[in-house]
Each structure stands twice: as structure tokens, then as C-alpha cells.
mmCIF file of C-alpha atoms in Angstrom:
data_model
loop_
_atom_site.group_PDB
_atom_site.id
_atom_site.type_symbol
_atom_site.label_atom_id
_atom_site.label_comp_id
_atom_site.label_asym_id
_atom_site.label_seq_id
_atom_site.Cartn_x
_atom_site.Cartn_y
_atom_site.Cartn_z
ATOM 1 C CA SER O 682 131.225 77.706 37.357
ATOM 2 C CA SER O 683 128.838 79.728 35.316
ATOM 3 C CA GLY O 684 131.572 81.919 33.842
ATOM 4 C CA ILE O 685 130.351 84.888 35.424
ATOM 5 C CA ASN O 686 132.894 87.379 36.740
ATOM 6 C CA ALA O 687 133.052 87.423 40.518
ATOM 7 C CA GLU O 688 133.147 91.169 40.464
ATOM 8 C CA TRP O 689 129.906 91.353 38.385
ATOM 9 C CA PRO O 690 127.438 93.642 40.221
ATOM 10 C CA LEU O 691 124.699 91.231 40.385
ATOM 11 C CA ARG O 692 126.928 88.492 41.855
ATOM 12 C CA PRO O 693 125.672 88.954 45.429
ATOM 13 C CA GLY O 694 122.090 88.564 44.299
ATOM 14 C CA LEU O 695 122.872 85.502 42.414
ATOM 15 C CA ASP O 696 124.820 84.102 45.370
ATOM 16 C CA PHE O 697 121.844 84.786 47.713
ATOM 17 C CA MET O 698 119.443 83.018 45.304
ATOM 18 C CA SER O 699 121.605 80.113 45.160
ATOM 19 C CA GLU O 700 122.254 79.847 48.890
ATOM 20 C CA HIS O 701 118.399 79.913 49.545
ATOM 21 C CA LEU O 702 117.365 77.769 46.631
ATOM 22 C CA LEU O 703 115.487 80.547 44.852
ATOM 23 C CA SER O 704 114.538 80.518 41.116
ATOM 24 C CA GLN O 705 113.704 83.373 38.887
ATOM 25 C CA TYR O 706 110.909 82.570 36.486
ATOM 26 C CA VAL O 707 110.609 85.544 34.034
ATOM 27 C CA LEU O 708 112.743 84.249 31.158
ATOM 28 C CA GLN O 709 111.456 86.319 28.188
ATOM 29 C CA PRO O 710 112.627 89.985 27.699
ATOM 30 C CA THR O 711 110.494 92.561 29.376
ATOM 31 C CA ARG O 712 111.972 95.676 28.030
ATOM 32 C CA LYS O 713 113.678 95.606 24.676
ATOM 33 C CA ASP O 714 115.995 92.563 24.680
ATOM 34 C CA LYS O 715 116.615 92.587 28.559
ATOM 35 C CA VAL O 716 114.800 90.795 31.369
ATOM 36 C CA LEU O 717 114.242 93.579 33.976
ATOM 37 C CA ASP O 718 111.077 92.296 35.669
ATOM 38 C CA LEU O 719 111.601 89.362 38.141
ATOM 39 C CA PHE O 720 109.470 86.732 39.953
ATOM 40 C CA ILE O 721 111.724 84.820 42.434
ATOM 41 C CA THR O 722 110.392 81.978 44.667
ATOM 42 C CA ASN O 723 111.642 78.928 46.314
ATOM 43 C CA SER O 724 108.585 76.950 45.484
ATOM 44 C CA PRO O 725 108.732 75.571 41.920
ATOM 45 C CA SER O 726 105.303 74.134 42.127
ATOM 46 C CA LEU O 727 103.774 77.677 42.774
ATOM 47 C CA VAL O 728 104.360 78.942 39.205
ATOM 48 C CA THR O 729 102.239 77.386 36.597
ATOM 49 C CA HIS O 730 102.625 79.729 33.591
ATOM 50 C CA VAL O 731 104.661 82.865 32.749
ATOM 51 C CA SER O 732 104.324 85.037 29.621
ATOM 52 C CA THR O 733 105.057 88.456 28.394
ATOM 53 C CA SER O 734 103.229 90.595 25.891
ATOM 54 C CA ASP O 735 103.342 94.100 24.524
ATOM 55 C CA THR O 736 101.274 96.869 26.031
ATOM 56 C CA LYS O 737 100.557 100.431 24.920
ATOM 57 C CA LEU O 738 100.766 101.556 28.506
ATOM 58 C CA SER O 739 104.557 101.208 28.874
ATOM 59 C CA ASP O 740 107.741 100.527 27.152
ATOM 60 C CA HIS O 741 108.024 97.412 29.314
ATOM 61 C CA ARG O 742 106.211 94.265 28.276
ATOM 62 C CA LEU O 743 103.318 93.036 30.426
ATOM 63 C CA VAL O 744 104.273 90.118 32.588
ATOM 64 C CA GLU O 745 101.566 87.532 33.392
ATOM 65 C CA ILE O 746 102.245 84.926 36.033
ATOM 66 C CA PHE O 747 99.745 82.129 36.934
ATOM 67 C CA LEU O 748 100.092 80.642 40.324
ATOM 68 C CA SER O 749 98.800 77.462 41.834
ATOM 69 C CA TYR O 750 97.982 79.297 44.872
ATOM 70 C CA ASN O 751 94.535 80.931 45.039
ATOM 71 C CA LEU O 752 94.669 84.135 47.064
ATOM 72 C CA CYS O 753 90.881 84.152 47.376
ATOM 73 C CA GLN O 754 90.598 80.682 48.815
ATOM 74 C CA PRO O 755 93.954 79.884 50.499
ATOM 75 C CA ASN O 756 94.554 76.434 51.863
ATOM 76 C CA ILE O 757 96.075 76.973 55.332
ATOM 77 C CA ALA O 758 97.805 73.782 55.792
ATOM 78 C CA SER O 759 98.594 72.593 59.375
ATOM 79 C CA PRO O 760 102.288 71.953 60.030
ATOM 80 C CA PRO O 761 103.451 68.422 59.329
ATOM 81 C CA SER O 762 104.218 66.356 62.394
ATOM 82 C CA PHE O 763 107.459 64.315 62.542
ATOM 83 C CA GLU O 764 108.896 61.913 65.091
ATOM 84 C CA THR O 765 110.687 63.680 67.933
ATOM 85 C CA ASN O 766 113.982 62.383 67.336
ATOM 86 C CA SER O 767 114.037 62.662 63.450
ATOM 87 C CA PHE O 768 116.212 65.030 61.548
ATOM 88 C CA ARG O 769 112.942 66.657 60.079
ATOM 89 C CA SER O 770 111.682 67.565 63.571
ATOM 90 C CA LEU O 771 114.673 69.947 64.006
ATOM 91 C CA ASP O 772 113.775 73.638 64.065
ATOM 92 C CA PHE O 773 116.646 75.371 62.354
ATOM 93 C CA THR O 774 114.932 78.904 62.815
ATOM 94 C CA LYS O 775 116.195 78.781 66.467
ATOM 95 C CA GLY O 776 119.833 77.990 65.454
ATOM 96 C CA ASP O 777 122.559 80.523 66.355
ATOM 97 C CA PHE O 778 124.208 80.626 62.966
ATOM 98 C CA VAL O 779 126.633 83.477 63.785
ATOM 99 C CA LYS O 780 128.031 81.398 66.650
ATOM 100 C CA ILE O 781 128.124 78.131 64.552
ATOM 101 C CA ASN O 782 129.761 80.070 61.736
ATOM 102 C CA ASN O 783 132.414 81.514 64.141
ATOM 103 C CA ARG O 784 133.168 78.003 65.688
ATOM 104 C CA LEU O 785 133.709 76.573 62.123
ATOM 105 C CA SER O 786 136.019 79.423 60.983
#
């Protein structure tokens, strides 16, 4: 347990991030001593650099994030192929998770 109170107002967001394997990459303060600006992804290889710096334009620090993905030249990957009867070939987007959850409870 992280020691965070279950009634803490950000608990649902942290639970959501944990359930969906998401990570937040802005770790330096972005306004005074607080981290208010977030960059959240489920792809750790996407983020190559994160930094903050002062700016005269705002009382927030400037957040600079470098990505391994080039928006100007995206690599459109074809979906991988898996053996028909393998676990990796299952399409979980078609699952009725409400029904599954009801059956399990």
C-alpha cells in the first residue's frame, strides 16, 4: 500500500492509472513546488526526455517532452499476426466485461 488515504480526492485517478498501466512522466514541479501539468501514457518507450524551465509568459514552468514518435513521419505499423489458437490472438475489445463482472460477483 502506498499510504495514501482511500478518501483522498485523487484516488480514483490513481486507481484508473494503475488499472490501465498508465504512468505520469512530469516529475519536476511545474508551479511553485507542485506538479500540476501531467503527461500520461501507457507506452514507456514513447517518452525520451522530460524537463521543465522557467518562462516569463506564465507562473507555470514550461514543460518540454520529447517523444520517440515523429508526428511528421508516423510509422503506421501493420497489426502483428498470431497463431489462431494462441492467447495473443484473442480480441479483448469484443468482451462483454459487464456480463463477466456480474458473473464473477
